[in-house]
Amino acid sequence: MNTGILQKELHTKWIGRQTLAFHEIDSTNDEAFRRAGNGAEEGLLVMADFQTKGKGRKGRSWDSVSGGNIAMSILLRPDISPSAAPRLTLVMALACAEGIKEASGILTGIKWPNDIVVKGKKICGILTEMKVCGADPPEIVIGVGINVNTEGFPEEIRDRAASLFLESGKKQSCERVMASILERFEKYYAVFLKTGTLAELKDNYDQACVNNGRRVCVMDPKGQYEAEAVGINEKGELLIIRDDGSMDSVYAGEVSVRGIYGYA
Ligand code: ATP
């Protein structure tokens, strides 16, 4: 990652005003929280070529397969209720899908709530973490891992992982992809903050979401079942129609979804 090129490409007002670039780090999310603890300002951008302990949801891991990929985190201190914070994952997912399209021309979709997929394989994962201290606004870090120039994946994830390079046959500029995503995120974040909900972003998210109108397997800790996904609500929950015709909403904190015939 070249910070000089990034600064030239990046046209944001406040995201990335302070940028820290590492060749290798444990986790860009963890580093952003460490810096937050030392008073770093909102919009801090942490990026790394390799993460030794990249994180996924629910204790899973995100693998840095080779160089030439994106691992980045941004620090936010929004004045919102902590219960609204997970919605920022969906705001970032929308920014990623659109930013990747703008920078590389590759059309991707969102697998609710936090993964970006291309032809059913995962190209990008997003992890939002939060720390709440008394009545202060929560400290929120959103981490994004994108397989940009990976040429091949280890056996364990080969069947479900993709990269922009494998999809397009061309090396892509990480800096350009990052800049496009962060510019969009900054814009959508302002829209989100007006209400603390996805009310104004929902239609765009629904259009990009690959689950909509399809059967999904809902992996609820209380039991797994199939249903039809029909979109999200303002809270970012996935709306589903169960086989008895009843409508329900599922909350991302507890639940994952899979396609019936594969990952997405
Ligand atoms: P969910 O639907 O709950 O988000 P998920 O399996 O996509 O489930 P995440 O926490 O989003 O889980 O991401 C972590 C998972 O992503 C890992 O368990 C692994 O299967 C997969 N993974 C890890 N590294 C990569 C990578 N570089 N590219 C694609 N997939 C990866």
Short mmCIF file of N, CA, C and O in Angstrom, two decimals, residues 5-84:
data_model
loop_
_atom_site.label_atom_id
_atom_site.label_comp_id
_atom_site.label_asym_id
_atom_site.label_seq_id
_atom_site.Cartn_x
_atom_site.Cartn_y
_atom_site.Cartn_z
N ILE A 5 0.23 7.59 -2.94
CA ILE A 5 -0.78 7.42 -4.00
C ILE A 5 -2.17 7.56 -3.40
O ILE A 5 -3.06 8.21 -3.96
N LEU A 6 -2.36 6.97 -2.22
CA LEU A 6 -3.69 7.05 -1.59
C LEU A 6 -4.08 8.50 -1.34
O LEU A 6 -5.20 8.90 -1.66
N GLN A 7 -3.15 9.28 -0.80
CA GLN A 7 -3.49 10.68 -0.50
C GLN A 7 -3.87 11.43 -1.78
O GLN A 7 -4.75 12.29 -1.75
N LYS A 8 -3.25 11.07 -2.90
CA LYS A 8 -3.60 11.73 -4.18
C LYS A 8 -4.99 11.31 -4.65
O LYS A 8 -5.75 12.10 -5.20
N GLU A 9 -5.32 10.03 -4.43
CA GLU A 9 -6.60 9.51 -4.93
C GLU A 9 -7.78 9.88 -4.03
O GLU A 9 -8.92 9.93 -4.48
N LEU A 10 -7.49 10.10 -2.73
CA LEU A 10 -8.56 10.19 -1.74
C LEU A 10 -9.10 11.62 -1.62
O LEU A 10 -8.38 12.54 -1.25
N HIS A 11 -10.41 11.76 -1.93
CA HIS A 11 -11.02 13.09 -1.85
C HIS A 11 -12.10 13.11 -0.78
O HIS A 11 -13.27 13.37 -1.09
N THR A 12 -11.71 12.80 0.42
CA THR A 12 -12.66 12.84 1.54
C THR A 12 -12.40 14.12 2.33
O THR A 12 -11.33 14.72 2.24
N LYS A 13 -13.42 14.49 3.15
CA LYS A 13 -13.24 15.71 3.96
C LYS A 13 -12.50 15.39 5.25
O LYS A 13 -11.66 16.13 5.69
N TRP A 14 -12.86 14.28 5.91
CA TRP A 14 -12.27 14.02 7.23
C TRP A 14 -11.81 12.57 7.42
O TRP A 14 -10.97 12.32 8.26
N ILE A 15 -12.32 11.66 6.63
CA ILE A 15 -11.84 10.27 6.79
C ILE A 15 -10.44 10.19 6.18
O ILE A 15 -10.22 10.59 5.03
N GLY A 16 -9.50 9.69 6.96
CA GLY A 16 -8.13 9.55 6.46
C GLY A 16 -7.29 10.79 6.62
O GLY A 16 -6.17 10.85 6.12
N ARG A 17 -7.83 11.81 7.35
CA ARG A 17 -7.00 13.00 7.62
C ARG A 17 -5.75 12.54 8.37
O ARG A 17 -4.67 13.02 8.14
N GLN A 18 -5.96 11.59 9.28
CA GLN A 18 -4.80 10.94 9.91
C GLN A 18 -4.77 9.49 9.41
O GLN A 18 -5.77 8.77 9.53
N THR A 19 -3.65 9.11 8.81
CA THR A 19 -3.54 7.76 8.24
C THR A 19 -2.30 7.07 8.78
O THR A 19 -1.22 7.68 8.83
N LEU A 20 -2.47 5.83 9.19
CA LEU A 20 -1.32 5.04 9.65
C LEU A 20 -1.21 3.80 8.77
O LEU A 20 -2.19 3.07 8.61
N ALA A 21 -0.02 3.60 8.20
CA ALA A 21 0.16 2.44 7.31
C ALA A 21 1.22 1.52 7.89
O ALA A 21 2.29 1.99 8.29
N PHE A 22 0.93 0.23 7.94
CA PHE A 22 1.86 -0.76 8.47
C PHE A 22 2.12 -1.81 7.42
O PHE A 22 1.22 -2.15 6.63
N HIS A 23 3.32 -2.36 7.44
CA HIS A 23 3.55 -3.52 6.57
C HIS A 23 2.84 -4.72 7.19
O HIS A 23 2.09 -5.42 6.52
N GLU A 24 3.05 -4.92 8.49
CA GLU A 24 2.40 -6.05 9.16
C GLU A 24 1.89 -5.60 10.52
O GLU A 24 2.55 -4.83 11.21
N ILE A 25 0.73 -6.07 10.88
CA ILE A 25 0.17 -5.72 12.19
C ILE A 25 -0.73 -6.87 12.62
O ILE A 25 -1.15 -7.69 11.78
N ASP A 26 -1.06 -6.93 13.93
CA ASP A 26 -1.97 -8.01 14.37
C ASP A 26 -3.33 -7.85 13.70
O ASP A 26 -3.79 -8.72 12.96
N SER A 27 -3.96 -6.71 13.95
CA SER A 27 -5.29 -6.46 13.37
C SER A 27 -5.45 -4.95 13.23
O SER A 27 -5.17 -4.21 14.20
N THR A 28 -5.89 -4.49 12.09
CA THR A 28 -6.06 -3.03 11.92
C THR A 28 -7.16 -2.52 12.86
O THR A 28 -7.07 -1.40 13.35
N ASN A 29 -8.18 -3.34 13.13
CA ASN A 29 -9.21 -2.92 14.09
C ASN A 29 -8.59 -2.72 15.48
O ASN A 29 -8.86 -1.73 16.15
N ASP A 30 -7.77 -3.68 15.90
CA ASP A 30 -7.17 -3.56 17.24
C ASP A 30 -6.28 -2.32 17.33
O ASP A 30 -6.27 -1.61 18.33
N GLU A 31 -5.53 -2.05 16.27
CA GLU A 31 -4.65 -0.88 16.28
C GLU A 31 -5.48 0.41 16.35
O GLU A 31 -5.14 1.35 17.06
N ALA A 32 -6.60 0.44 15.62
CA ALA A 32 -7.45 1.65 15.66
C ALA A 32 -7.99 1.87 17.07
O ALA A 32 -8.02 3.01 17.55
N PHE A 33 -8.37 0.80 17.76
CA PHE A 33 -8.83 0.96 19.16
C PHE A 33 -7.69 1.41 20.08
O PHE A 33 -7.91 2.21 20.97
N ARG A 34 -6.49 0.87 19.84
CA ARG A 34 -5.35 1.31 20.68
C ARG A 34 -5.14 2.81 20.50
O ARG A 34 -4.95 3.55 21.46
N ARG A 35 -5.18 3.25 19.24
CA ARG A 35 -4.97 4.69 18.97
C ARG A 35 -6.13 5.51 19.53
O ARG A 35 -5.94 6.63 20.00
N ALA A 36 -7.34 4.97 19.46
CA ALA A 36 -8.50 5.68 20.01
C ALA A 36 -8.29 5.91 21.50
O ALA A 36 -8.56 7.00 22.02
N GLY A 37 -7.77 4.91 22.18
CA GLY A 37 -7.50 5.01 23.61
C GLY A 37 -6.48 6.11 23.90
O GLY A 37 -6.46 6.68 24.99
N ASN A 38 -5.64 6.41 22.92
CA ASN A 38 -4.65 7.48 23.09
C ASN A 38 -5.13 8.80 22.49
O ASN A 38 -4.33 9.68 22.19
N GLY A 39 -6.42 8.90 22.23
CA GLY A 39 -7.01 10.18 21.82
C GLY A 39 -7.05 10.44 20.32
O GLY A 39 -7.28 11.58 19.91
N ALA A 40 -6.85 9.42 19.49
CA ALA A 40 -6.89 9.65 18.03
C ALA A 40 -8.25 10.23 17.63
O ALA A 40 -9.27 9.94 18.25
N GLU A 41 -8.24 11.04 16.58
CA GLU A 41 -9.48 11.70 16.21
C GLU A 41 -10.33 10.83 15.28
O GLU A 41 -9.84 9.89 14.64
N GLU A 42 -11.62 11.18 15.25
CA GLU A 42 -12.55 10.46 14.38
C GLU A 42 -12.06 10.56 12.93
O GLU A 42 -11.59 11.62 12.52
N GLY A 43 -12.16 9.46 12.22
CA GLY A 43 -11.71 9.45 10.83
C GLY A 43 -10.33 8.84 10.66
O GLY A 43 -9.86 8.65 9.53
N LEU A 44 -9.68 8.50 11.81
CA LEU A 44 -8.38 7.83 11.72
C LEU A 44 -8.51 6.61 10.80
O LEU A 44 -9.43 5.81 10.93
N LEU A 45 -7.55 6.48 9.88
CA LEU A 45 -7.53 5.34 8.97
C LEU A 45 -6.27 4.52 9.25
O LEU A 45 -5.17 5.06 9.24
N VAL A 46 -6.47 3.25 9.55
CA VAL A 46 -5.33 2.35 9.78
C VAL A 46 -5.34 1.32 8.66
O VAL A 46 -6.38 0.72 8.37
N MET A 47 -4.19 1.12 8.04
CA MET A 47 -4.14 0.09 6.98
C MET A 47 -2.87 -0.73 7.09
O MET A 47 -1.88 -0.29 7.69
N ALA A 48 -2.91 -1.93 6.55
CA ALA A 48 -1.74 -2.82 6.65
C ALA A 48 -1.69 -3.73 5.42
O ALA A 48 -2.72 -4.09 4.86
N ASP A 49 -0.45 -4.11 5.06
CA ASP A 49 -0.30 -5.07 3.96
C ASP A 49 -0.68 -6.48 4.44
O ASP A 49 -1.26 -7.26 3.70
N PHE A 50 -0.31 -6.79 5.68
CA PHE A 50 -0.61 -8.11 6.25
C PHE A 50 -1.15 -7.97 7.66
O PHE A 50 -0.63 -7.16 8.43
N GLN A 51 -2.14 -8.78 7.97
CA GLN A 51 -2.59 -8.87 9.37
C GLN A 51 -2.24 -10.27 9.87
O GLN A 51 -2.52 -11.26 9.18
N THR A 52 -1.67 -10.34 11.06
CA THR A 52 -1.35 -11.67 11.60
C THR A 52 -2.54 -12.25 12.37
O THR A 52 -2.62 -13.45 12.58
N LYS A 53 -3.47 -11.36 12.80
CA LYS A 53 -4.67 -11.84 13.51
C LYS A 53 -5.90 -11.12 12.99
O LYS A 53 -6.67 -10.54 13.77
N GLY A 54 -6.08 -11.13 11.66
CA GLY A 54 -7.25 -10.48 11.05
C GLY A 54 -8.51 -11.16 11.58
O GLY A 54 -8.54 -12.38 11.72
N LYS A 55 -9.53 -10.34 11.87
CA LYS A 55 -10.70 -10.90 12.54
C LYS A 55 -11.94 -10.92 11.65
O LYS A 55 -12.14 -10.03 10.84
N GLY A 56 -12.79 -11.95 11.84
CA GLY A 56 -14.12 -11.99 11.22
C GLY A 56 -15.15 -11.87 12.33
O GLY A 56 -14.81 -11.55 13.47
N ARG A 57 -16.39 -12.14 12.01
CA ARG A 57 -17.44 -12.07 13.03
C ARG A 57 -17.35 -13.28 13.94
O ARG A 57 -16.85 -14.33 13.56
N LYS A 58 -17.91 -13.12 15.11
CA LYS A 58 -18.06 -14.24 16.07
C LYS A 58 -16.79 -15.04 16.27
O LYS A 58 -16.79 -16.27 16.22
N GLY A 59 -15.66 -14.33 16.41
CA GLY A 59 -14.40 -15.00 16.71
C GLY A 59 -13.76 -15.70 15.52
O GLY A 59 -12.73 -16.36 15.67
N ARG A 60 -14.34 -15.57 14.33
CA ARG A 60 -13.71 -16.19 13.16
C ARG A 60 -12.54 -15.32 12.68
O ARG A 60 -12.35 -14.21 13.15
N SER A 61 -11.77 -15.84 11.72
CA SER A 61 -10.59 -15.07 11.30
C SER A 61 -10.71 -14.63 9.84
O SER A 61 -11.45 -15.22 9.04
N TRP A 62 -9.98 -13.55 9.54
CA TRP A 62 -9.87 -13.08 8.15
C TRP A 62 -8.42 -13.26 7.74
O TRP A 62 -7.51 -12.73 8.40
N ASP A 63 -8.18 -14.02 6.68
CA ASP A 63 -6.80 -14.37 6.30
C ASP A 63 -6.22 -13.35 5.34
O ASP A 63 -6.85 -12.99 4.35
N SER A 64 -4.98 -12.89 5.65
CA SER A 64 -4.20 -12.10 4.69
C SER A 64 -3.47 -13.13 3.83
O SER A 64 -2.50 -13.72 4.27
N VAL A 65 -3.96 -13.37 2.64
CA VAL A 65 -3.43 -14.48 1.87
C VAL A 65 -2.09 -14.12 1.21
O VAL A 65 -1.18 -14.92 1.13
N SER A 66 -1.96 -12.91 0.73
CA SER A 66 -0.69 -12.48 0.12
C SER A 66 -0.69 -10.96 0.17
O SER A 66 -1.64 -10.36 0.65
N GLY A 67 0.35 -10.34 -0.35
CA GLY A 67 0.35 -8.88 -0.39
C GLY A 67 -0.61 -8.40 -1.49
O GLY A 67 -1.23 -9.20 -2.19
N GLY A 68 -0.73 -7.09 -1.62
CA GLY A 68 -1.55 -6.55 -2.71
C GLY A 68 -3.04 -6.58 -2.43
O GLY A 68 -3.85 -6.59 -3.35
N ASN A 69 -3.38 -6.64 -1.14
CA ASN A 69 -4.80 -6.63 -0.76
C ASN A 69 -5.08 -5.46 0.17
O ASN A 69 -4.17 -4.76 0.58
N ILE A 70 -6.36 -5.31 0.53
CA ILE A 70 -6.73 -4.21 1.42
C ILE A 70 -7.10 -4.76 2.79
O ILE A 70 -7.93 -5.66 2.90
N ALA A 71 -6.45 -4.22 3.82
CA ALA A 71 -6.91 -4.41 5.20
C ALA A 71 -6.92 -3.02 5.81
O ALA A 71 -5.86 -2.39 5.93
N MET A 72 -8.09 -2.51 6.10
CA MET A 72 -8.15 -1.13 6.61
C MET A 72 -9.25 -1.02 7.66
O MET A 72 -10.21 -1.78 7.65
N SER A 73 -9.05 -0.06 8.57
CA SER A 73 -10.06 0.20 9.61
C SER A 73 -10.19 1.70 9.78
O SER A 73 -9.20 2.43 9.68
N ILE A 74 -11.43 2.13 10.07
CA ILE A 74 -11.61 3.55 10.38
C ILE A 74 -12.25 3.69 11.76
O ILE A 74 -13.04 2.84 12.18
N LEU A 75 -11.88 4.77 12.42
CA LEU A 75 -12.38 5.06 13.77
C LEU A 75 -13.49 6.11 13.69
O LEU A 75 -13.32 7.15 13.05
N LEU A 76 -14.60 5.81 14.36
CA LEU A 76 -15.74 6.73 14.37
C LEU A 76 -16.19 6.96 15.81
O LEU A 76 -16.08 6.05 16.65
N ARG A 77 -16.73 8.15 16.07
CA ARG A 77 -17.31 8.42 17.40
C ARG A 77 -18.68 9.07 17.21
O ARG A 77 -18.89 10.22 17.59
N PRO A 78 -19.61 8.36 16.61
CA PRO A 78 -20.92 8.97 16.32
C PRO A 78 -21.76 9.12 17.58
O PRO A 78 -21.66 8.29 18.48
N ASP A 79 -22.57 10.17 17.60
CA ASP A 79 -23.46 10.38 18.74
C ASP A 79 -24.75 9.60 18.49
O ASP A 79 -25.79 10.17 18.19
N ILE A 80 -24.65 8.29 18.57
CA ILE A 80 -25.82 7.44 18.33
C ILE A 80 -25.92 6.44 19.48
O ILE A 80 -24.94 6.23 20.21
N SER A 81 -27.07 5.82 19.58
CA SER A 81 -27.21 4.80 20.63
C SER A 81 -26.38 3.58 20.22
O SER A 81 -26.32 3.22 19.04
N PRO A 82 -25.75 2.92 21.20
CA PRO A 82 -24.94 1.74 20.85
C PRO A 82 -25.73 0.70 20.07
O PRO A 82 -25.17 -0.02 19.24
N SER A 83 -27.05 0.65 20.29
CA SER A 83 -27.84 -0.37 19.58
C SER A 83 -27.90 -0.10 18.08
O SER A 83 -28.20 -0.99 17.28
N ALA A 84 -27.62 1.16 17.67
CA ALA A 84 -27.66 1.50 16.24
C ALA A 84 -26.33 1.21 15.54
O ALA A 84 -26.25 1.20 14.31
#
